[in-house]
PDB file of C-alpha atoms in Angstrom:
ATOM      1  CA  LYS A   1     -11.954 164.835 114.355  1.00 67.00           C
ATOM      2  CA  GLY A   2     -13.968 165.774 117.387  1.00 77.00           C
ATOM      3  CA  ASP A   3     -12.786 163.192 120.084  1.00 85.00           C
ATOM      4  CA  GLN A   4     -10.503 165.406 121.980  1.00 92.00           C
ATOM      5  CA  ILE A   5     -10.719 168.887 123.420  1.00 94.00           C
ATOM      6  CA  ALA A   6      -7.677 171.338 124.093  1.00 95.00           C
ATOM      7  CA  TRP A   7      -7.204 174.489 126.459  1.00 95.00           C
ATOM      8  CA  PHE A   8      -4.798 176.324 128.212  1.00 96.00           C
ATOM      9  CA  SER A   9      -4.003 175.939 132.154  1.00 94.00           C
ATOM     10  CA  ASP A  10      -1.916 177.414 134.778  1.00 93.00           C
ATOM     11  CA  ALA A  11      -2.972 175.056 137.458  1.00 90.00           C
ATOM     12  CA  GLY A  12       0.862 173.918 137.634  1.00 86.00           C
ATOM     13  CA  GLY A  13       2.191 177.328 138.072  1.00 91.00           C
ATOM     14  CA  GLU A  14       2.626 178.336 134.428  1.00 93.00           C
ATOM     15  CA  TYR A  15       0.415 178.430 131.618  1.00 95.00           C
ATOM     16  CA  GLN A  16       0.557 174.917 129.409  1.00 95.00           C
ATOM     17  CA  LEU A  17      -1.160 173.358 126.970  1.00 96.00           C
ATOM     18  CA  ILE A  18      -3.719 170.802 127.718  1.00 95.00           C
ATOM     19  CA  ILE A  19      -5.326 168.135 125.811  1.00 95.00           C
ATOM     20  CA  ALA A  20      -8.027 165.520 126.911  1.00 94.00           C
ATOM     21  CA  ASP A  21     -10.847 163.321 125.515  1.00 91.00           C
ATOM     22  CA  GLN A  22     -14.341 164.561 125.356  1.00 86.00           C
ATOM     23  CA  TYR A  23     -15.039 163.324 128.843  1.00 84.00           C
ATOM     24  CA  GLY A  24     -11.981 165.236 130.324  1.00 82.00           C
ATOM     25  CA  GLU A  25      -9.979 162.306 130.876  1.00 81.00           C
ATOM     26  CA  LYS A  26      -6.770 160.645 129.047  1.00 84.00           C
ATOM     27  CA  ILE A  27      -5.223 164.028 130.048  1.00 89.00           C
ATOM     28  CA  LYS A  28      -1.853 165.125 128.281  1.00 93.00           C
ATOM     29  CA  THR A  29       0.011 168.049 129.214  1.00 94.00           C
ATOM     30  CA  ILE A  30       2.468 169.692 126.743  1.00 95.00           C
ATOM     31  CA  ALA A  31       4.673 172.236 128.517  1.00 94.00           C
ATOM     32  CA  LEU A  32       5.488 175.473 126.282  1.00 94.00           C
ATOM     33  CA  GLU A  33       8.835 177.468 126.099  1.00 89.00           C
ATOM     34  CA  ASN A  34       8.800 180.801 128.093  1.00 90.00           C
ATOM     35  CA  PRO A  35       5.134 180.578 129.186  1.00 92.00           C
ATOM     36  CA  THR A  36       3.159 183.485 128.762  1.00 94.00           C
ATOM     37  CA  PHE A  37      -0.699 184.218 128.113  1.00 95.00           C
ATOM     38  CA  TYR A  38      -2.249 182.296 125.060  1.00 95.00           C
ATOM     39  CA  PHE A  39      -5.510 182.471 122.823  1.00 94.00           C
ATOM     40  CA  GLU A  40      -7.729 180.199 121.005  1.00 93.00           C
ATOM     41  CA  PRO A  41      -6.218 177.144 120.063  1.00 96.00           C
ATOM     42  CA  GLN A  42      -7.339 175.681 117.000  1.00 96.00           C
ATOM     43  CA  TRP A  43      -7.009 172.020 115.762  1.00 96.00           C
ATOM     44  CA  SER A  44      -5.878 171.136 112.407  1.00 96.00           C
ATOM     45  CA  PRO A  45      -8.836 168.921 110.470  1.00 94.00           C
ATOM     46  CA  ASP A  46      -6.689 165.757 111.069  1.00 94.00           C
ATOM     47  CA  GLY A  47      -6.279 166.237 114.542  1.00 94.00           C
ATOM     48  CA  THR A  48      -2.339 166.256 114.293  1.00 96.00           C
ATOM     49  CA  HIS A  49      -1.528 169.774 115.284  1.00 97.00           C
ATOM     50  CA  ILE A  50      -2.798 172.736 117.188  1.00 97.00           C
ATOM     51  CA  ALA A  51      -2.241 176.357 116.184  1.00 98.00           C
ATOM     52  CA  PHE A  52      -2.609 179.223 118.700  1.00 97.00           C
ATOM     53  CA  THR A  53      -0.950 183.112 119.473  1.00 96.00           C
ATOM     54  CA  ASP A  54       0.054 184.575 122.361  1.00 95.00           C
ATOM     55  CA  THR A  55       0.407 188.131 124.093  1.00 94.00           C
ATOM     56  CA  HIS A  56       3.317 188.564 122.191  1.00 94.00           C
ATOM     57  CA  TYR A  57       1.667 188.595 118.904  1.00 94.00           C
ATOM     58  CA  ASN A  58       3.286 185.096 117.985  1.00 96.00           C
ATOM     59  CA  ILE A  59       1.687 182.222 115.767  1.00 97.00           C
ATOM     60  CA  TRP A  60       2.865 178.816 117.589  1.00 97.00           C
ATOM     61  CA  ILE A  61       2.279 175.648 115.979  1.00 98.00           C
ATOM     62  CA  THR A  62       2.220 172.310 118.424  1.00 97.00           C
ATOM     63  CA  ASN A  63       2.508 168.731 117.143  1.00 97.00           C
ATOM     64  CA  VAL A  64       0.304 166.780 119.392  1.00 95.00           C
ATOM     65  CA  LYS A  65       1.941 163.371 119.139  1.00 93.00           C
ATOM     66  CA  SER A  66       5.585 164.777 119.974  1.00 94.00           C
ATOM     67  CA  GLY A  67       4.523 167.583 121.724  1.00 94.00           C
ATOM     68  CA  THR A  68       6.985 169.816 119.666  1.00 95.00           C
ATOM     69  CA  THR A  69       6.128 173.575 119.278  1.00 96.00           C
ATOM     70  CA  ILE A  70       7.538 175.821 116.538  1.00 96.00           C
ATOM     71  CA  LYS A  71       6.609 179.582 115.956  1.00 96.00           C
ATOM     72  CA  ALA A  72       5.373 179.891 112.590  1.00 97.00           C
ATOM     73  CA  ASP A  73       5.294 183.911 112.433  1.00 97.00           C
ATOM     74  CA  THR A  74       5.352 187.276 114.317  1.00 96.00           C
ATOM     75  CA  ASP A  75       3.095 190.346 113.759  1.00 94.00           C
ATOM     76  CA  THR A  76       5.012 193.434 112.769  1.00 91.00           C
ATOM     77  CA  TYR A  77       3.483 195.648 115.638  1.00 89.00           C
ATOM     78  CA  ALA A  78       1.331 195.499 118.549  1.00 85.00           C
ATOM     79  CA  HIS A  79      -2.414 196.476 117.705  1.00 82.00           C
ATOM     80  CA  PRO A  80      -5.412 196.529 120.111  1.00 78.00           C
ATOM     81  CA  ASN A  81      -7.119 194.464 117.399  1.00 81.00           C
ATOM     82  CA  ARG A  82      -5.592 191.009 117.420  1.00 83.00           C
ATOM     83  CA  THR A  83      -6.318 189.869 113.582  1.00 85.00           C
ATOM     84  CA  MET A  84      -3.545 187.755 113.510  1.00 91.00           C
ATOM     85  CA  ASN A  85      -5.409 184.594 113.829  1.00 94.00           C
ATOM     86  CA  PRO A  86      -4.378 181.229 112.370  1.00 97.00           C
ATOM     87  CA  VAL A  87      -6.904 179.129 110.315  1.00 97.00           C
ATOM     88  CA  TRP A  88      -6.326 175.555 109.015  1.00 97.00           C
ATOM     89  CA  SER A  89      -6.380 174.585 105.295  1.00 97.00           C
ATOM     90  CA  PRO A  90      -8.675 171.523 104.586  1.00 96.00           C
ATOM     91  CA  ASP A  91      -5.621 169.314 104.158  1.00 96.00           C
ATOM     92  CA  SER A  92      -4.094 170.272 107.519  1.00 96.00           C
ATOM     93  CA  LYS A  93      -0.848 171.611 105.894  1.00 97.00           C
ATOM     94  CA  TRP A  94      -1.262 175.180 105.780  1.00 98.00           C
ATOM     95  CA  ILE A  95      -2.674 177.921 107.970  1.00 98.00           C
ATOM     96  CA  ALA A  96      -3.517 181.209 106.730  1.00 98.00           C
ATOM     97  CA  TYR A  97      -3.713 184.587 108.821  1.00 97.00           C
ATOM     98  CA  SER A  98      -3.833 188.555 108.432  1.00 97.00           C
ATOM     99  CA  LYS A  99      -0.233 190.254 109.215  1.00 96.00           C
ATOM    100  CA  GLN A 100       0.376 193.938 109.771  1.00 93.00           C
ATOM    101  CA  GLN A 101       2.904 195.123 107.077  1.00 93.00           C
ATOM    102  CA  LYS A 102       5.262 197.992 107.558  1.00 93.00           C
ATOM    103  CA  SER A 103       2.472 200.420 106.285  1.00 91.00           C
ATOM    104  CA  HIS A 104       0.213 199.283 108.741  1.00 90.00           C
ATOM    105  CA  PHE A 105      -2.257 197.543 106.207  1.00 92.00           C
ATOM    106  CA  LYS A 106      -2.760 193.946 106.654  1.00 94.00           C
ATOM    107  CA  ALA A 107      -2.146 191.268 104.473  1.00 96.00           C
ATOM    108  CA  VAL A 108      -3.119 187.784 104.195  1.00 98.00           C
ATOM    109  CA  HIS A 109      -0.216 185.284 104.456  1.00 98.00           C
ATOM    110  CA  VAL A 110       0.011 181.582 104.430  1.00 98.00           C
ATOM    111  CA  PHE A 111       2.524 179.529 106.235  1.00 98.00           C
ATOM    112  CA  HIS A 112       3.297 175.503 105.393  1.00 98.00           C
ATOM    113  CA  ILE A 113       3.977 173.567 108.397  1.00 97.00           C
ATOM    114  CA  ASP A 114       6.332 171.105 106.852  1.00 96.00           C
ATOM    115  CA  SER A 115       8.476 173.604 104.552  1.00 96.00           C
ATOM    116  CA  LYS A 116       8.255 176.449 106.926  1.00 96.00           C
ATOM    117  CA  GLU A 117       7.298 178.521 103.706  1.00 97.00           C
ATOM    118  CA  ILE A 118       5.610 181.851 103.937  1.00 97.00           C
ATOM    119  CA  ILE A 119       3.901 183.741 101.231  1.00 97.00           C
ATOM    120  CA  GLN A 120       2.085 186.627 101.000  1.00 98.00           C
ATOM    121  CA  ILE A 121      -1.184 186.160  99.035  1.00 97.00           C
ATOM    122  CA  THR A 122      -2.840 189.485  98.923  1.00 97.00           C
ATOM    123  CA  ASP A 123      -1.809 192.837  97.505  1.00 95.00           C
ATOM    124  CA  PRO A 124       0.057 195.110  99.751  1.00 95.00           C
ATOM    125  CA  LEU A 125      -2.087 198.149  98.979  1.00 94.00           C
ATOM    126  CA  ALA A 126      -5.343 196.758 100.322  1.00 94.00           C
ATOM    127  CA  ASP A 127      -6.047 196.162 103.793  1.00 94.00           C
ATOM    128  CA  SER A 128      -7.119 192.348 104.001  1.00 96.00           C
ATOM    129  CA  ILE A 129      -8.600 190.509 107.230  1.00 95.00           C
ATOM    130  CA  THR A 130     -10.239 187.184 108.418  1.00 96.00           C
ATOM    131  CA  PRO A 131      -9.183 184.435 105.594  1.00 97.00           C
ATOM    132  CA  VAL A 132     -11.548 181.724 105.344  1.00 97.00           C
ATOM    133  CA  TRP A 133     -10.397 178.573 103.281  1.00 97.00           C
ATOM    134  CA  ASP A 134     -12.694 177.315 100.640  1.00 95.00           C
ATOM    135  CA  GLU A 135     -13.641 173.408 101.351  1.00 93.00           C
ATOM    136  CA  SER A 136     -12.082 172.453  98.073  1.00 93.00           C
ATOM    137  CA  GLY A 137      -8.742 173.818  98.975  1.00 94.00           C
ATOM    138  CA  ASP A 138      -8.564 175.810  95.712  1.00 96.00           C
ATOM    139  CA  TYR A 139      -9.571 179.385  97.339  1.00 97.00           C
ATOM    140  CA  ILE A 140      -9.186 181.459 100.381  1.00 97.00           C
ATOM    141  CA  TYR A 141     -11.846 184.139 100.835  1.00 97.00           C
ATOM    142  CA  THR A 142     -10.903 187.767 102.393  1.00 97.00           C
ATOM    143  CA  LEU A 143     -12.436 190.749 103.197  1.00 97.00           C
ATOM    144  CA  SER A 144     -10.541 193.518 101.686  1.00 95.00           C
ATOM    145  CA  SER A 145     -10.408 197.667 102.151  1.00 95.00           C
ATOM    146  CA  THR A 146      -8.733 200.104  99.670  1.00 92.00           C
ATOM    147  CA  ASN A 147     -10.033 202.977 101.999  1.00 89.00           C
ATOM    148  CA  TYR A 148      -8.401 202.055 105.125  1.00 84.00           C
ATOM    149  CA  GLY A 149      -5.270 204.643 104.934  1.00 80.00           C
ATOM    150  CA  LEU A 150      -6.901 207.076 107.467  1.00 74.00           C
ATOM    151  CA  ASP A 151      -7.847 204.253 109.859  1.00 76.00           C
ATOM    152  CA  SER A 152      -4.391 202.876 110.170  1.00 72.00           C
ATOM    153  CA  GLY A 153      -3.539 205.242 112.969  1.00 69.00           C
ATOM    154  CA  TRP A 154      -5.558 203.819 115.335  1.00 67.00           C
ATOM    155  CA  LEU A 155      -4.080 205.720 118.474  1.00 68.00           C
ATOM    156  CA  ASP A 156      -4.455 209.216 116.899  1.00 69.00           C
ATOM    157  CA  MET A 157      -7.700 211.270 116.243  1.00 65.00           C
ATOM    158  CA  SER A 158      -7.451 210.901 112.404  1.00 64.00           C
ATOM    159  CA  SER A 159      -8.942 207.704 112.534  1.00 61.00           C
ATOM    160  CA  TYR A 160     -12.053 208.507 114.340  1.00 64.00           C
ATOM    161  CA  ASP A 161     -14.147 209.852 111.311  1.00 69.00           C
ATOM    162  CA  PRO A 162     -13.288 207.883 108.406  1.00 73.00           C
ATOM    163  CA  LYS A 163     -15.462 205.014 107.719  1.00 85.00           C
ATOM    164  CA  THR A 164     -13.583 201.639 106.629  1.00 88.00           C
ATOM    165  CA  THR A 165     -15.645 199.681 103.608  1.00 93.00           C
ATOM    166  CA  ARG A 166     -14.537 196.266 102.718  1.00 94.00           C
ATOM    167  CA  SER A 167     -15.510 193.947  99.802  1.00 95.00           C
ATOM    168  CA  LEU A 168     -15.439 190.322  99.307  1.00 97.00           C
ATOM    169  CA  TYR A 169     -12.636 188.690  97.127  1.00 97.00           C
ATOM    170  CA  ALA A 170     -11.423 185.069  96.482  1.00 97.00           C
ATOM    171  CA  ILE A 171      -7.684 184.101  95.828  1.00 97.00           C
ATOM    172  CA  VAL A 172      -7.265 181.588  93.236  1.00 97.00           C
ATOM    173  CA  LEU A 173      -4.244 179.695  94.860  1.00 97.00           C
ATOM    174  CA  LYS A 174      -3.254 177.417  91.912  1.00 96.00           C
ATOM    175  CA  LYS A 175      -1.771 179.273  88.818  1.00 95.00           C
ATOM    176  CA  ASN A 176      -3.932 177.242  86.510  1.00 94.00           C
ATOM    177  CA  GLY A 177      -7.167 177.490  88.748  1.00 93.00           C
ATOM    178  CA  LYS A 178     -10.546 178.920  87.457  1.00 92.00           C
ATOM    179  CA  ALA A 179     -12.275 181.941  89.497  1.00 92.00           C
ATOM    180  CA  PRO A 180     -15.187 180.591  91.591  1.00 91.00           C
ATOM    181  CA  ASN A 181     -17.668 182.788  90.041  1.00 89.00           C
ATOM    182  CA  LEU A 182     -17.437 182.017  86.325  1.00 84.00           C
ATOM    183  CA  PRO A 183     -20.595 181.431  84.660  1.00 81.00           C
ATOM    184  CA  GLN A 184     -21.921 178.174  84.397  1.00 73.00           C
ATOM    185  CA  SER A 185     -24.289 176.195  82.213  1.00 68.00           C
ATOM    186  CA  ASP A 186     -27.367 175.147  83.471  1.00 68.00           C
ATOM    187  CA  GLU A 187     -28.258 172.625  80.154  1.00 69.00           C
ATOM    188  CA  GLU A 188     -27.834 169.005  80.939  1.00 62.00           C
ATOM    189  CA  SER A 189     -29.465 166.328  79.199  1.00 66.00           C
ATOM    190  CA  ILE A 190     -31.301 163.273  80.503  1.00 69.00           C
ATOM    191  CA  ALA A 191     -28.890 160.862  79.201  1.00 70.00           C
ATOM    192  CA  ASP A 192     -26.241 162.808  81.087  1.00 67.00           C
ATOM    193  CA  LEU A 193     -28.084 162.442  84.144  1.00 66.00           C
ATOM    194  CA  LYS A 194     -28.885 158.648  83.686  1.00 71.00           C
ATOM    195  CA  ALA A 195     -25.085 158.338  82.744  1.00 73.00           C
ATOM    196  CA  ASP A 196     -23.483 159.724  85.311  1.00 72.00           C
ATOM    197  CA  GLU A 197     -26.101 158.397  87.758  1.00 77.00           C
ATOM    198  CA  LYS A 198     -24.877 154.876  86.384  1.00 77.00           C
ATOM    199  CA  GLU A 199     -21.354 155.468  87.045  1.00 76.00           C
ATOM    200  CA  LYS A 200     -22.093 156.365  90.779  1.00 73.00           C
ATOM    201  CA  LYS A 201     -23.923 153.336  91.216  1.00 75.00           C
ATOM    202  CA  LYS A 202     -20.767 151.299  89.601  1.00 73.00           C
ATOM    203  CA  GLU A 203     -18.836 153.186  92.402  1.00 72.00           C
ATOM    204  CA  ARG A 204     -20.853 152.186  95.036  1.00 70.00           C
ATOM    205  CA  GLU A 205     -20.875 148.386  94.134  1.00 69.00           C
ATOM    206  CA  LYS A 206     -17.014 148.642  94.032  1.00 69.00           C
ATOM    207  CA  LYS A 207     -16.911 149.591  97.649  1.00 64.00           C
ATOM    208  CA  GLY A 208     -19.602 147.013  98.717  1.00 65.00           C
ATOM    209  CA  PHE A 209     -23.746 147.376  98.530  1.00 54.00           C
ATOM    210  CA  ASP A 210     -23.811 149.218 102.090  1.00 51.00           C
ATOM    211  CA  ALA A 211     -21.499 151.885 101.163  1.00 49.00           C
ATOM    212  CA  THR A 212     -24.346 154.472 101.003  1.00 47.00           C
ATOM    213  CA  GLU A 213     -22.247 157.281 101.394  1.00 48.00           C
ATOM    214  CA  GLU A 214     -19.251 158.311  98.737  1.00 49.00           C
ATOM    215  CA  GLU A 215     -15.883 158.659 100.362  1.00 53.00           C
ATOM    216  CA  LYS A 216     -14.690 162.633 100.366  1.00 60.00           C
ATOM    217  CA  LYS A 217     -12.273 163.362  98.060  1.00 72.00           C
ATOM    218  CA  LYS A 218      -8.848 163.823  99.538  1.00 87.00           C
ATOM    219  CA  VAL A 219      -7.709 167.505  99.575  1.00 91.00           C
ATOM    220  CA  ASN A 220      -4.110 168.502  98.530  1.00 94.00           C
ATOM    221  CA  VAL A 221      -3.715 172.229  98.530  1.00 96.00           C
ATOM    222  CA  VAL A 222      -1.135 173.889  96.246  1.00 96.00           C
ATOM    223  CA  ILE A 223      -0.399 177.255  96.260  1.00 97.00           C
ATOM    224  CA  ASP A 224       1.530 178.995  93.446  1.00 97.00           C
ATOM    225  CA  ALA A 225       3.384 182.345  94.777  1.00 96.00           C
ATOM    226  CA  GLN A 226       4.115 183.640  91.194  1.00 96.00           C
ATOM    227  CA  GLY A 227       1.197 186.072  89.770  1.00 96.00           C
ATOM    228  CA  ILE A 228      -1.135 185.592  92.723  1.00 97.00           C
ATOM    229  CA  TYR A 229      -2.126 189.027  92.931  1.00 96.00           C
ATOM    230  CA  ASP A 230      -3.467 188.929  89.758  1.00 96.00           C
ATOM    231  CA  ARG A 231      -5.521 185.883  90.730  1.00 96.00           C
ATOM    232  CA  ILE A 232      -7.585 187.730  93.597  1.00 97.00           C
ATOM    233  CA  ILE A 233     -11.069 188.029  92.246  1.00 96.00           C
ATOM    234  CA  PRO A 234     -13.955 190.261  93.243  1.00 96.00           C
ATOM    235  CA  MET A 235     -17.103 188.726  94.285  1.00 95.00           C
ATOM    236  CA  LYS A 236     -20.612 189.780  94.224  1.00 93.00           C
ATOM    237  CA  LEU A 237     -21.221 191.229  97.474  1.00 93.00           C
ATOM    238  CA  PRO A 238     -22.131 195.020  97.958  1.00 93.00           C
ATOM    239  CA  GLU A 239     -19.407 197.061  99.815  1.00 93.00           C
ATOM    240  CA  THR A 240     -19.718 198.330 103.409  1.00 93.00           C
ATOM    241  CA  ASN A 241     -18.174 198.111 106.916  1.00 92.00           C
ATOM    242  CA  TYR A 242     -18.095 194.380 107.235  1.00 92.00           C
ATOM    243  CA  VAL A 243     -15.692 193.272 110.156  1.00 91.00           C
ATOM    244  CA  GLY A 244     -15.177 189.865 109.577  1.00 92.00           C
ATOM    245  CA  LEU A 245     -15.869 186.554 107.840  1.00 91.00           C
ATOM    246  CA  GLU A 246     -16.675 183.247 109.567  1.00 90.00           C
ATOM    247  CA  LYS A 247     -16.432 179.815 108.139  1.00 87.00           C
ATOM    248  CA  GLY A 248     -19.933 178.453 107.490  1.00 82.00           C
ATOM    249  CA  PRO A 249     -21.053 174.453 108.619  1.00 75.00           C
ATOM    250  CA  ALA A 250     -19.859 171.766 106.374  1.00 61.00           C
TER     251      ALA A 250
END
């Protein structure tokens, strides 16, 4: 929501989660079990939860109101590149993150904060990193590599020369969802435009004549695990050595 700030502090002797308003006042301290070093607290869009990782490659989620903290998942191996960084869904019900498999290839997983369900949503034969949610909640974008094999052994010299390349993919989350890159018609009649504007005007009048901004459509993220590997869609972006995706401005 933008009205609070969260950080970790060891001012009391052990690291704790600190929450305050934007003026540094109304401070709330949340004690964490078996305290260690923590990284990058991430607020859920609705401001009710904070997700973060620790030095032992765990993902934790804290309920801001109750102060309760749960462990969402743990990475399979230690790795100098920490790729298991949680990102929130638009409806604040899921986190997505890249987790190492037994093969050392990384796959994108999602975790539901209420049901505690974990779903792997990318093919295990590709190395997938830095998931980013579409604002509609219908897709997750990721960078994936199919030539990562020789680069997976980061501690030995076999990984020095090979160059890993990645491509951009979109994962369609619903079983009846449509690919984001389907061709669209640009044909629209004047009558269609007028009818659309008339309908929008009626909606504004229902809300009051001073309602100049339309209310944002409520997002409800649905993820159908069955057949999800068949709904991984390649996007039009040249293959190269991308290092990560970042969420753009809303």
